[in-house]
PDB file of C-alpha atoms in Angstrom:
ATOM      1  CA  UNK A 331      44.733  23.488  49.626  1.00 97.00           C
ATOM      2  CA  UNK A 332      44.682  25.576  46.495  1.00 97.00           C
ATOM      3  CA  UNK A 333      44.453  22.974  43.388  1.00 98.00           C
ATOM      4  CA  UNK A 334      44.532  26.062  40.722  1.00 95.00           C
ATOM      5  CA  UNK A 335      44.354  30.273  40.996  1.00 93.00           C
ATOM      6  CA  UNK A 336      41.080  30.396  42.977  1.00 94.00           C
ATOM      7  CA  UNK A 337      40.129  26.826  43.325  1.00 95.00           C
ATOM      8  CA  UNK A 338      40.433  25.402  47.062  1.00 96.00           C
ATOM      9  CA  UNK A 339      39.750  22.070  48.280  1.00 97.00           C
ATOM     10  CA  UNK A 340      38.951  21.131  51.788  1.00 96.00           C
ATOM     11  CA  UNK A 341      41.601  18.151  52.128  1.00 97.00           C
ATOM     12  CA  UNK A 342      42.931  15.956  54.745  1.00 98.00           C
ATOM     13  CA  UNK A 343      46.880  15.441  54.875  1.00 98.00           C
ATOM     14  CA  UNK A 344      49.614  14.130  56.452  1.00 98.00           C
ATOM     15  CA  UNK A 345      52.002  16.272  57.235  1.00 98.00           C
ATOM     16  CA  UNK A 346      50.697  19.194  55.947  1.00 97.00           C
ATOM     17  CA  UNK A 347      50.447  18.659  52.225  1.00 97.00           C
ATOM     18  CA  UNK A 348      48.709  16.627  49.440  1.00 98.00           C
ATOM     19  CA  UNK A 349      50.693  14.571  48.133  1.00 98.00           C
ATOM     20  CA  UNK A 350      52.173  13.374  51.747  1.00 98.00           C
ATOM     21  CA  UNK A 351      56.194  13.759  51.957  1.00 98.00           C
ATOM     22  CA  UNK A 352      57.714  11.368  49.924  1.00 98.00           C
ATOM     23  CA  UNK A 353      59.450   8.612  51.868  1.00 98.00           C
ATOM     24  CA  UNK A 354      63.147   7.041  50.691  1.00 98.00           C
ATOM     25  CA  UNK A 355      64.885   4.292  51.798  1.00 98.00           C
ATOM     26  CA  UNK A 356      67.598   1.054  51.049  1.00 98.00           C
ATOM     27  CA  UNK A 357      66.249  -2.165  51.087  1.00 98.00           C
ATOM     28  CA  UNK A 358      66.497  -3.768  54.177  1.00 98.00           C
ATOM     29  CA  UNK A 359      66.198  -0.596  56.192  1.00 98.00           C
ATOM     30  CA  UNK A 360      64.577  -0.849  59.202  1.00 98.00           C
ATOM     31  CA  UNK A 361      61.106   1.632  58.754  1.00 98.00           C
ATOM     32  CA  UNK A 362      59.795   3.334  61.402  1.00 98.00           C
ATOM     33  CA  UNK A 363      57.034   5.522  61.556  1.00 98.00           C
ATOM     34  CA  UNK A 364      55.343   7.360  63.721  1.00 98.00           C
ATOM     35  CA  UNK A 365      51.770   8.282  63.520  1.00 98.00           C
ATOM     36  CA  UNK A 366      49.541  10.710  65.368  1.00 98.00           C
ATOM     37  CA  UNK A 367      46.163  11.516  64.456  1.00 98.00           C
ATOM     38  CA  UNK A 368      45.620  15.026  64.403  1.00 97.00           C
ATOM     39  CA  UNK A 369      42.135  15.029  62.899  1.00 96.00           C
ATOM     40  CA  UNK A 370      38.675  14.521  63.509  1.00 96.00           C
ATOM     41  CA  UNK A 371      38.130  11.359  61.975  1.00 97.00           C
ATOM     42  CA  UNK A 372      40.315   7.857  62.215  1.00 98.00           C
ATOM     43  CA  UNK A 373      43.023   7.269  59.754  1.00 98.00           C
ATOM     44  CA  UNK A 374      45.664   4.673  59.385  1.00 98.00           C
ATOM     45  CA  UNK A 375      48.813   4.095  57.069  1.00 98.00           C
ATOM     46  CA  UNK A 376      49.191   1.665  54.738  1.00 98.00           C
ATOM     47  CA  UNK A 377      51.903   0.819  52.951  1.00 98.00           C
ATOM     48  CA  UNK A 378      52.626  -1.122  49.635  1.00 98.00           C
ATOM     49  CA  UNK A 379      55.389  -3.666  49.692  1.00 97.00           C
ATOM     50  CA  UNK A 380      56.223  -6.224  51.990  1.00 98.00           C
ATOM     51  CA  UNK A 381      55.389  -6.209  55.684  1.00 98.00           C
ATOM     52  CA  UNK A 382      53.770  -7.992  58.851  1.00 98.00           C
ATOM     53  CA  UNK A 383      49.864  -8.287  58.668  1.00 98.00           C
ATOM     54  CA  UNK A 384      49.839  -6.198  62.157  1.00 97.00           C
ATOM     55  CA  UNK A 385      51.477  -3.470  60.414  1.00 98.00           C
ATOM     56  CA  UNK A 386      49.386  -3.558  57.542  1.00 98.00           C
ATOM     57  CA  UNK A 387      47.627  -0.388  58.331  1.00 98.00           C
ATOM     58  CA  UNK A 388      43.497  -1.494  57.389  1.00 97.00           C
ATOM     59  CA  UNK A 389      40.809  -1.790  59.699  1.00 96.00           C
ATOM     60  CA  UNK A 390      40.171  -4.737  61.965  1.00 96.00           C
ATOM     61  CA  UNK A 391      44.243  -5.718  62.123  1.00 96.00           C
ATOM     62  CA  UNK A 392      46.839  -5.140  64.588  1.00 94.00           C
ATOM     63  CA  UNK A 393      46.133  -1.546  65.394  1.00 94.00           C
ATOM     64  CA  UNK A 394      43.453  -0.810  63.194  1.00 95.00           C
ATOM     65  CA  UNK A 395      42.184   2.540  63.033  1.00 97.00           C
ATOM     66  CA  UNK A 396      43.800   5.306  65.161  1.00 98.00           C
ATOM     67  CA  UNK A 397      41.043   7.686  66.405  1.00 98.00           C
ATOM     68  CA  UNK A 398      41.341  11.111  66.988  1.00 98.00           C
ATOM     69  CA  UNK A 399      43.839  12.133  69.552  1.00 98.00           C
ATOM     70  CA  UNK A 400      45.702   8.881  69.673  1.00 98.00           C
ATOM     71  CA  UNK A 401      48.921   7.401  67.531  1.00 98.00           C
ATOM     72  CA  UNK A 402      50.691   4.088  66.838  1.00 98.00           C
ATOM     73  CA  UNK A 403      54.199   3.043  65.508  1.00 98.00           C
ATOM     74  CA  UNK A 404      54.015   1.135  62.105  1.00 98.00           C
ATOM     75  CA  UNK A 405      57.529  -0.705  62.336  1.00 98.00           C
ATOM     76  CA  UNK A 406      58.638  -3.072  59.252  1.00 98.00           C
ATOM     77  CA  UNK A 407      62.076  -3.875  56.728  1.00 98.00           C
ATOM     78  CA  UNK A 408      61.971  -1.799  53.658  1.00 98.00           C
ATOM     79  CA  UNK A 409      60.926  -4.775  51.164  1.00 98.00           C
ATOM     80  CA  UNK A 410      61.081  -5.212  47.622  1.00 98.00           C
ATOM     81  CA  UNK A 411      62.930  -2.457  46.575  1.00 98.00           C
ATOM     82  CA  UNK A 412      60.575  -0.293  44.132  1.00 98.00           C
ATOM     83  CA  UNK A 413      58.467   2.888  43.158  1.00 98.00           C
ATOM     84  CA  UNK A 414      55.642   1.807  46.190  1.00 98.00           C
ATOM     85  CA  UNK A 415      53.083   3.763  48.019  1.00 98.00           C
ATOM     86  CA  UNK A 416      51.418   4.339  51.182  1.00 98.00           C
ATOM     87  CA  UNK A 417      47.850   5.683  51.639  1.00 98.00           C
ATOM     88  CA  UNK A 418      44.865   5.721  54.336  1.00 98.00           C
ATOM     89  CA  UNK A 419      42.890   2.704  54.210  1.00 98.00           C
ATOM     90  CA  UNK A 420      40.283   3.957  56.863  1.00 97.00           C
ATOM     91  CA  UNK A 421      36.260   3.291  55.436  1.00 96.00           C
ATOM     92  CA  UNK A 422      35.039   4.685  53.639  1.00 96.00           C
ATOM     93  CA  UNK A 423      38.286   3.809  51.543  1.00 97.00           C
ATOM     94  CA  UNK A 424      37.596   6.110  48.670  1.00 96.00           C
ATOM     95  CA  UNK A 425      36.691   8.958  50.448  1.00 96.00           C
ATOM     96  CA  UNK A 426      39.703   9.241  52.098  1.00 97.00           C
ATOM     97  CA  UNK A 427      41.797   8.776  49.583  1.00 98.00           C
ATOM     98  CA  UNK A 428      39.927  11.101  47.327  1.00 97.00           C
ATOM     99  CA  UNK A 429      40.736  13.817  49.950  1.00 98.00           C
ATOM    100  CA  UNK A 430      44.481  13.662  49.971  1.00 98.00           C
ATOM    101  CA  UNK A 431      45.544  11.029  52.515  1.00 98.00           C
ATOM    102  CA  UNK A 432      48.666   9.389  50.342  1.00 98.00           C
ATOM    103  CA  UNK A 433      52.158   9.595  49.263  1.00 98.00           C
ATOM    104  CA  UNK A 434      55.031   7.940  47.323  1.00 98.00           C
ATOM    105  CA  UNK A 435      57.243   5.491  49.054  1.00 98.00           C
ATOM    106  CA  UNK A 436      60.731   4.931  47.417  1.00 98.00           C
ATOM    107  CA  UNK A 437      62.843   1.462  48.329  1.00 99.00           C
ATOM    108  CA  UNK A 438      66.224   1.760  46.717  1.00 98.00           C
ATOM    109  CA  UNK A 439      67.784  -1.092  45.816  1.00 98.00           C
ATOM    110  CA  UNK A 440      71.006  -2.536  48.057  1.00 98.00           C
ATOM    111  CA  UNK A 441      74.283  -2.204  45.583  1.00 98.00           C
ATOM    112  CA  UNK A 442      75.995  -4.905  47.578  1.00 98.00           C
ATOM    113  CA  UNK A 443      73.407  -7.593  47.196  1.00 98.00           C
ATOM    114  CA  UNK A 444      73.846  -7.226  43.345  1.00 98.00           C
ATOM    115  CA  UNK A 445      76.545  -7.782  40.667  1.00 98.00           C
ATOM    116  CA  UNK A 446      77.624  -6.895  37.601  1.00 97.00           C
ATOM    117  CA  UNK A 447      75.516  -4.673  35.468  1.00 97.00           C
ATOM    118  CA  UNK A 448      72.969  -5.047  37.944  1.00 98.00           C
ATOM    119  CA  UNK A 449      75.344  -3.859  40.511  1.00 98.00           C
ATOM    120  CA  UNK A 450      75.986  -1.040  38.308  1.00 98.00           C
ATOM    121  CA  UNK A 451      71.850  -0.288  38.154  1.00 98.00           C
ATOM    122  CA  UNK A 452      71.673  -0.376  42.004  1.00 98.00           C
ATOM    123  CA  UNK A 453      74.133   2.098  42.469  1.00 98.00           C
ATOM    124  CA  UNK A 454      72.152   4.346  39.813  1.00 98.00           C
ATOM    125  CA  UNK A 455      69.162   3.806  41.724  1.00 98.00           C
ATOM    126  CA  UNK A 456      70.598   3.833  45.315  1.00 98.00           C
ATOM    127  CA  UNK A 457      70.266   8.046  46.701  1.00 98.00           C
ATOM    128  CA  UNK A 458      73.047   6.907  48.941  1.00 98.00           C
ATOM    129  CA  UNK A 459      75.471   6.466  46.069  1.00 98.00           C
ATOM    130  CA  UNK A 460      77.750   8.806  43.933  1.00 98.00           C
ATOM    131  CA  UNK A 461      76.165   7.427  40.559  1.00 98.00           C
ATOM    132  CA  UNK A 462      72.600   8.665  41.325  1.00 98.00           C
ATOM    133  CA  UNK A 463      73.730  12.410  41.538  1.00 97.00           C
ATOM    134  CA  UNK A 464      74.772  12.413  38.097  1.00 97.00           C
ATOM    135  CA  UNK A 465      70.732  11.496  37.320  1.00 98.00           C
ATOM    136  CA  UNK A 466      67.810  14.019  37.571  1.00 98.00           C
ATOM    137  CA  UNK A 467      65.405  12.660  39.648  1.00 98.00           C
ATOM    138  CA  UNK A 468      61.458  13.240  40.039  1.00 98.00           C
ATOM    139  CA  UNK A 469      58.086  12.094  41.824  1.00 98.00           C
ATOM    140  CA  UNK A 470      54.961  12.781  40.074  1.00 98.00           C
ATOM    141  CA  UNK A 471      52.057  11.264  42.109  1.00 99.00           C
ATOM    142  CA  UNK A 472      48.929  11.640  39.570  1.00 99.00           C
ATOM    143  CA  UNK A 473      46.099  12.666  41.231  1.00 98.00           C
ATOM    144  CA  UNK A 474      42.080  14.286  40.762  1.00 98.00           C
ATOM    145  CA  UNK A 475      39.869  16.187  42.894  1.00 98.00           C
ATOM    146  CA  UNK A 476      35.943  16.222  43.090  1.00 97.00           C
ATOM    147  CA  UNK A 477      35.450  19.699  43.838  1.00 93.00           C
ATOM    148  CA  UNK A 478      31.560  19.877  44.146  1.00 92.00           C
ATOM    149  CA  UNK A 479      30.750  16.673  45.753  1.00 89.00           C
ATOM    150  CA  UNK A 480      29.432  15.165  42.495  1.00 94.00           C
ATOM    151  CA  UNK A 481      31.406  12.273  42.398  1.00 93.00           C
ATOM    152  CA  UNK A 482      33.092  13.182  39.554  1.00 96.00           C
ATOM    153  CA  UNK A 483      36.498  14.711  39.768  1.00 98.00           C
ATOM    154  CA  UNK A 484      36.621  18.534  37.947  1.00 97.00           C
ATOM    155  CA  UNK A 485      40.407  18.874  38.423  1.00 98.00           C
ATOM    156  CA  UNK A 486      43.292  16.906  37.808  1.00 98.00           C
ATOM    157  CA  UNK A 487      46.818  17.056  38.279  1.00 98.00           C
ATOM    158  CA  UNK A 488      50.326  15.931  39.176  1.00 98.00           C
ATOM    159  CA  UNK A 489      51.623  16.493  42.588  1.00 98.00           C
ATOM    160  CA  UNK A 490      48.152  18.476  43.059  1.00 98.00           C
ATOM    161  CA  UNK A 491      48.184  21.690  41.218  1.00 98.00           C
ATOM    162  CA  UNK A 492      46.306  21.946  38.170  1.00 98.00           C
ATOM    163  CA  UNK A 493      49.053  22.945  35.121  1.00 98.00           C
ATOM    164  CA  UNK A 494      51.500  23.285  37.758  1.00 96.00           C
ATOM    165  CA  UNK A 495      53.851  22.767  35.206  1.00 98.00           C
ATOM    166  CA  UNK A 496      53.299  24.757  32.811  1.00 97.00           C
ATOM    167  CA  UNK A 497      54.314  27.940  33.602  1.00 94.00           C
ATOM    168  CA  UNK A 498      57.039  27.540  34.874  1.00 96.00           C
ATOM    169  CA  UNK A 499      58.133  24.121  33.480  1.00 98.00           C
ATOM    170  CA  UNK A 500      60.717  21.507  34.816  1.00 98.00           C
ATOM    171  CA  UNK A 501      63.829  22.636  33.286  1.00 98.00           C
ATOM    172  CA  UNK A 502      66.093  19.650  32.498  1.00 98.00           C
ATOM    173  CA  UNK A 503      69.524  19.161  31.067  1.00 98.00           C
ATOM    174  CA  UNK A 504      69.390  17.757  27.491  1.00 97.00           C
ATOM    175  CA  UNK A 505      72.339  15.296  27.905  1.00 97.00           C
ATOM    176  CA  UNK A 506      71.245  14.236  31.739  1.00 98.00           C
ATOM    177  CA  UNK A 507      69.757  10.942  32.321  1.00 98.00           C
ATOM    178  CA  UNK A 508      65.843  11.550  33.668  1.00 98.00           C
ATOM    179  CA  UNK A 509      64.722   9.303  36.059  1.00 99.00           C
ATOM    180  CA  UNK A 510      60.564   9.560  36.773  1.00 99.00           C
ATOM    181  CA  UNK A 511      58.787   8.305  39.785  1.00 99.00           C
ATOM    182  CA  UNK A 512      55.482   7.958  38.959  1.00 99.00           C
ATOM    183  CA  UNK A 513      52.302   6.755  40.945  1.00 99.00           C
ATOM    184  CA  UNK A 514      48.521   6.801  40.199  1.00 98.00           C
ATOM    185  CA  UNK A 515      46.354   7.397  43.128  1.00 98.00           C
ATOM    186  CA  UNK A 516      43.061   8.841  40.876  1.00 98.00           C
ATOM    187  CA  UNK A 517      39.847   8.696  42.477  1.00 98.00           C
ATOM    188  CA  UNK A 518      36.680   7.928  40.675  1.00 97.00           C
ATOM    189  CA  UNK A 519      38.150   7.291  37.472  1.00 97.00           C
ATOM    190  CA  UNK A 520      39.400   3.358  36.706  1.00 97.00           C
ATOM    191  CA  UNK A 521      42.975   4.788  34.784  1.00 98.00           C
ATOM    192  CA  UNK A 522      45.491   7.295  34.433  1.00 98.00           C
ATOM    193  CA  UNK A 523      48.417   8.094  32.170  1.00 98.00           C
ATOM    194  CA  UNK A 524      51.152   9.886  31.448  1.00 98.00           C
ATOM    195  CA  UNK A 525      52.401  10.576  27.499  1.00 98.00           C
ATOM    196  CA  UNK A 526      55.685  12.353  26.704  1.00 98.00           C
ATOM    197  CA  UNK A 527      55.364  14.322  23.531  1.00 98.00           C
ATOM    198  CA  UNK A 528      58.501  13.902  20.803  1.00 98.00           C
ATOM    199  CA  UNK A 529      60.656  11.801  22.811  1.00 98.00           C
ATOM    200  CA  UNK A 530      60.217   7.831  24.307  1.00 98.00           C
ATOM    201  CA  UNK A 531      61.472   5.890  27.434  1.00 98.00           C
ATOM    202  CA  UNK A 532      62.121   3.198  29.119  1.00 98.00           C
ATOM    203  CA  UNK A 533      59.472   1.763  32.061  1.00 99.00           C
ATOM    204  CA  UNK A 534      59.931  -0.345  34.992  1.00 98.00           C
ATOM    205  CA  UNK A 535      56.573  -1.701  36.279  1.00 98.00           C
ATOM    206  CA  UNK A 536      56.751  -0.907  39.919  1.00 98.00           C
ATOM    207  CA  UNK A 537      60.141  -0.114  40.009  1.00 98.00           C
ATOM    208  CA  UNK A 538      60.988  -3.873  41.490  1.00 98.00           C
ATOM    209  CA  UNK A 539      63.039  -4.893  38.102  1.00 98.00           C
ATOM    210  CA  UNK A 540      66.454  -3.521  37.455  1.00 98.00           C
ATOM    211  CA  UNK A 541      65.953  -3.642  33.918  1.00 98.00           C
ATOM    212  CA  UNK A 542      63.083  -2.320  31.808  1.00 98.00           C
ATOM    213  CA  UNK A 543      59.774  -4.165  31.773  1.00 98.00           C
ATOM    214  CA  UNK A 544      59.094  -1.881  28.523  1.00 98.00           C
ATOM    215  CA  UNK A 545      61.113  -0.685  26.135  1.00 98.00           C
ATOM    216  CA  UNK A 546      61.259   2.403  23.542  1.00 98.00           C
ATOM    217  CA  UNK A 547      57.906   3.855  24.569  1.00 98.00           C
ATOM    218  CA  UNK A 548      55.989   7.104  24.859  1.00 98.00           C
ATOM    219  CA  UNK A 549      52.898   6.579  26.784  1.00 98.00           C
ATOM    220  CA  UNK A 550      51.807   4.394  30.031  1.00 98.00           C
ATOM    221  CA  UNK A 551      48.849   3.612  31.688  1.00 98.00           C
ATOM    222  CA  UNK A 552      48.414   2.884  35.211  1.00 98.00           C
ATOM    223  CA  UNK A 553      45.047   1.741  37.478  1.00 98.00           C
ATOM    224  CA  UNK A 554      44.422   3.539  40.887  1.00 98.00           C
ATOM    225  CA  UNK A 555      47.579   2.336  42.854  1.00 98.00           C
ATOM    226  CA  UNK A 556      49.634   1.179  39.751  1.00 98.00           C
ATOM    227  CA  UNK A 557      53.057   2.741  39.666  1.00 98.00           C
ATOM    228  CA  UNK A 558      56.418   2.441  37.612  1.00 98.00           C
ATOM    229  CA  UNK A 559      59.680   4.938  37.194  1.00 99.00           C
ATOM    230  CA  UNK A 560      60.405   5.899  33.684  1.00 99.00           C
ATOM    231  CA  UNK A 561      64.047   6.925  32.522  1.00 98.00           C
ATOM    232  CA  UNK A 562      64.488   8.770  29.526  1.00 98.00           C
ATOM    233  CA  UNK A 563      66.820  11.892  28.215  1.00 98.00           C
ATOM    234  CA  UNK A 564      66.844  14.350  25.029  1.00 98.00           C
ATOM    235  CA  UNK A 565      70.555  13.544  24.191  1.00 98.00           C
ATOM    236  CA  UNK A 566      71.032  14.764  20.594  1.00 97.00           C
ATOM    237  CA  UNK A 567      67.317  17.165  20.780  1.00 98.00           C
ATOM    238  CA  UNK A 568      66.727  20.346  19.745  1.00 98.00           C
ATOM    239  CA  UNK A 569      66.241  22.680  22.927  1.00 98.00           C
ATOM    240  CA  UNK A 570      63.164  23.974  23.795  1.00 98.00           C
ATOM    241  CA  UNK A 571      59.394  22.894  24.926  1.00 98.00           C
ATOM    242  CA  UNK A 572      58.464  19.601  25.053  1.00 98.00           C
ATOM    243  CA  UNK A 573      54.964  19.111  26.666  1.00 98.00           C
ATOM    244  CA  UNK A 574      53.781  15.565  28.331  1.00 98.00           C
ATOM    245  CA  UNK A 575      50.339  15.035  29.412  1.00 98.00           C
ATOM    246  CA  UNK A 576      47.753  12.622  30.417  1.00 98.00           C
ATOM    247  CA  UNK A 577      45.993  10.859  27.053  1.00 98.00           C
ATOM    248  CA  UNK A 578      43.020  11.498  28.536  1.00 98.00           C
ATOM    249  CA  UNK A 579      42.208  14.362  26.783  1.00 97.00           C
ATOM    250  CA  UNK A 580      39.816  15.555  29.441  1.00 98.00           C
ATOM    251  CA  UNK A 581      42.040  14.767  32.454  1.00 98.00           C
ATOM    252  CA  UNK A 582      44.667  16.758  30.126  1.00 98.00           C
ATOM    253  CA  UNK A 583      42.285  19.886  29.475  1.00 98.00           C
ATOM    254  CA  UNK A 584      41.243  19.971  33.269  1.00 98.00           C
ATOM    255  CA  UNK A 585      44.986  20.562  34.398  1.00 98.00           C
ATOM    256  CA  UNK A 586      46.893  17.420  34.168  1.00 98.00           C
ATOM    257  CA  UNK A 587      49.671  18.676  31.691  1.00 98.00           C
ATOM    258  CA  UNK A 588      52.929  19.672  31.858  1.00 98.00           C
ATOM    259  CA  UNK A 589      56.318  21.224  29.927  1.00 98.00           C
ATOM    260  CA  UNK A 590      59.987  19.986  30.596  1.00 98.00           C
ATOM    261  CA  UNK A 591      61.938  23.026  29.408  1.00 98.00           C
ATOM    262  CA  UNK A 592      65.095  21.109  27.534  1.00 98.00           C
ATOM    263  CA  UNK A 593      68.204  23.080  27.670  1.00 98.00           C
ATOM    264  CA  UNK A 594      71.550  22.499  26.160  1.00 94.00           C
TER     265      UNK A 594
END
């Protein structure tokens, strides 16, 4: 894959891309995927949330690694509902997440299992519903790559490309309600972050609340695997530029760094 102009990376994927496709469901949806190995080393799935230790996707339990050639069927209820993940958890662990093998994994709350102004956050939440189109929704999985072997990542990134959004940036409605999916799955470095430059929001630690777990702020930090959704909007802003970045100042200079373009 090509991680800036020039810059390729010899990755392994699922499904053809680094981050993996994002997968979206309700609570209580019955998951079912299935899983061939089409490369030339063995791989699993695991997912974060709630599950069946033989579907847990590591070495050693229920089917364990899937070699070359063959498949499985991981088979479980969608549970909690959250901002989750699902990654390879073949040895060596870090390698293989290092080289692309991960995704984000979406559980939408059930509106009927909730009242009131919870009810009223589900059906936000809920992709099913007419309430979420009115919000703008995004993934950004946060991720590094270690381009000479050095053990030391050289590029980093959202959703894999290096100032991918920059030029052109995310152009978002002013008065629209942002909604922000966002996962850390950094290699070789113990944190990640995201800031938002002249604005603040609202975070949900793992997405499993329906009400914020922070309030009124502008950056987060989150260890390898940590994830939350952020909801903010620029309802009253000036148009124009507004840049948002990882506080690492090196992660920030070696590509992780953005623009949402604000328009009226």
């Amino acid at each position: 894959i090509e991680i800036a102009p020039g810059v390729h990376f010899a990755a392994w994927v699922y499904n053809g891309r680094v981050p993996g496709p994002t997968l979206r469901c309700v609570e209580g949806d019955r998951i079912r995927i299935e899983f061939f190995n089409g490369g030339s080393h063995p791989h699993t799935m695991h997912f974060h949330g709630i599950h069946a230790a033989s579907m847990d996707g590591v070495p050693g339990v229920g089917p364990g690694m899937i070699e070359p050639g063959d498949s499985t069927v991981y088979e479980f209820d969608a549970f909690p509902f959250g901002c989750h993940l699902y990654h390879c958890h073949a040895n060596p662990l870090k390698r293989h997440i290092h080289k692309g093998l991960y995704g984000a994994f979406i559980i939408d709350p059930d509106p009927a299992k909730y009242t009131g102004t919870e009810h009223q956050a589900a059906l936000s939440r809920n992709h099913l519903s007419a309430e979420n189109r009115s919000v703008n929704e995004m993934v950004m999985v946060m991720n590094a790559f270690d381009s000479n072997f050095d053990g030391d990542n050289e590029v980093y990134a959202v959703n894999s490309i290096a100032f991918g959004y920059m030029d052109p940036p995310i152009r978002i409605q002013r008065d629209q309600l942002q909604r922000l999916y966002l996962v850390n799955i950094t290699e070789f470095d113990p944190i990640n972050s995201l800031h938002l430059h002249a604005n603040f929001f609202d975070y949900y630690d793992h997405g499993t609340t329906l009400y914020p777990t922070l309030r009124t702020v502008d950056t987060i930090m989150q260890c390898q695997a940590q994830r939350g959704i952020l909801e903010f909007n620029f309802r009253g802003f000036e148009a124009g530029l507004y840049m948002f970045h990882a506080h690492q100042s090196e992660f920030a200079e070696l590509g992780w760094m953005g623009f949402f373009e604000v328009v009226a």
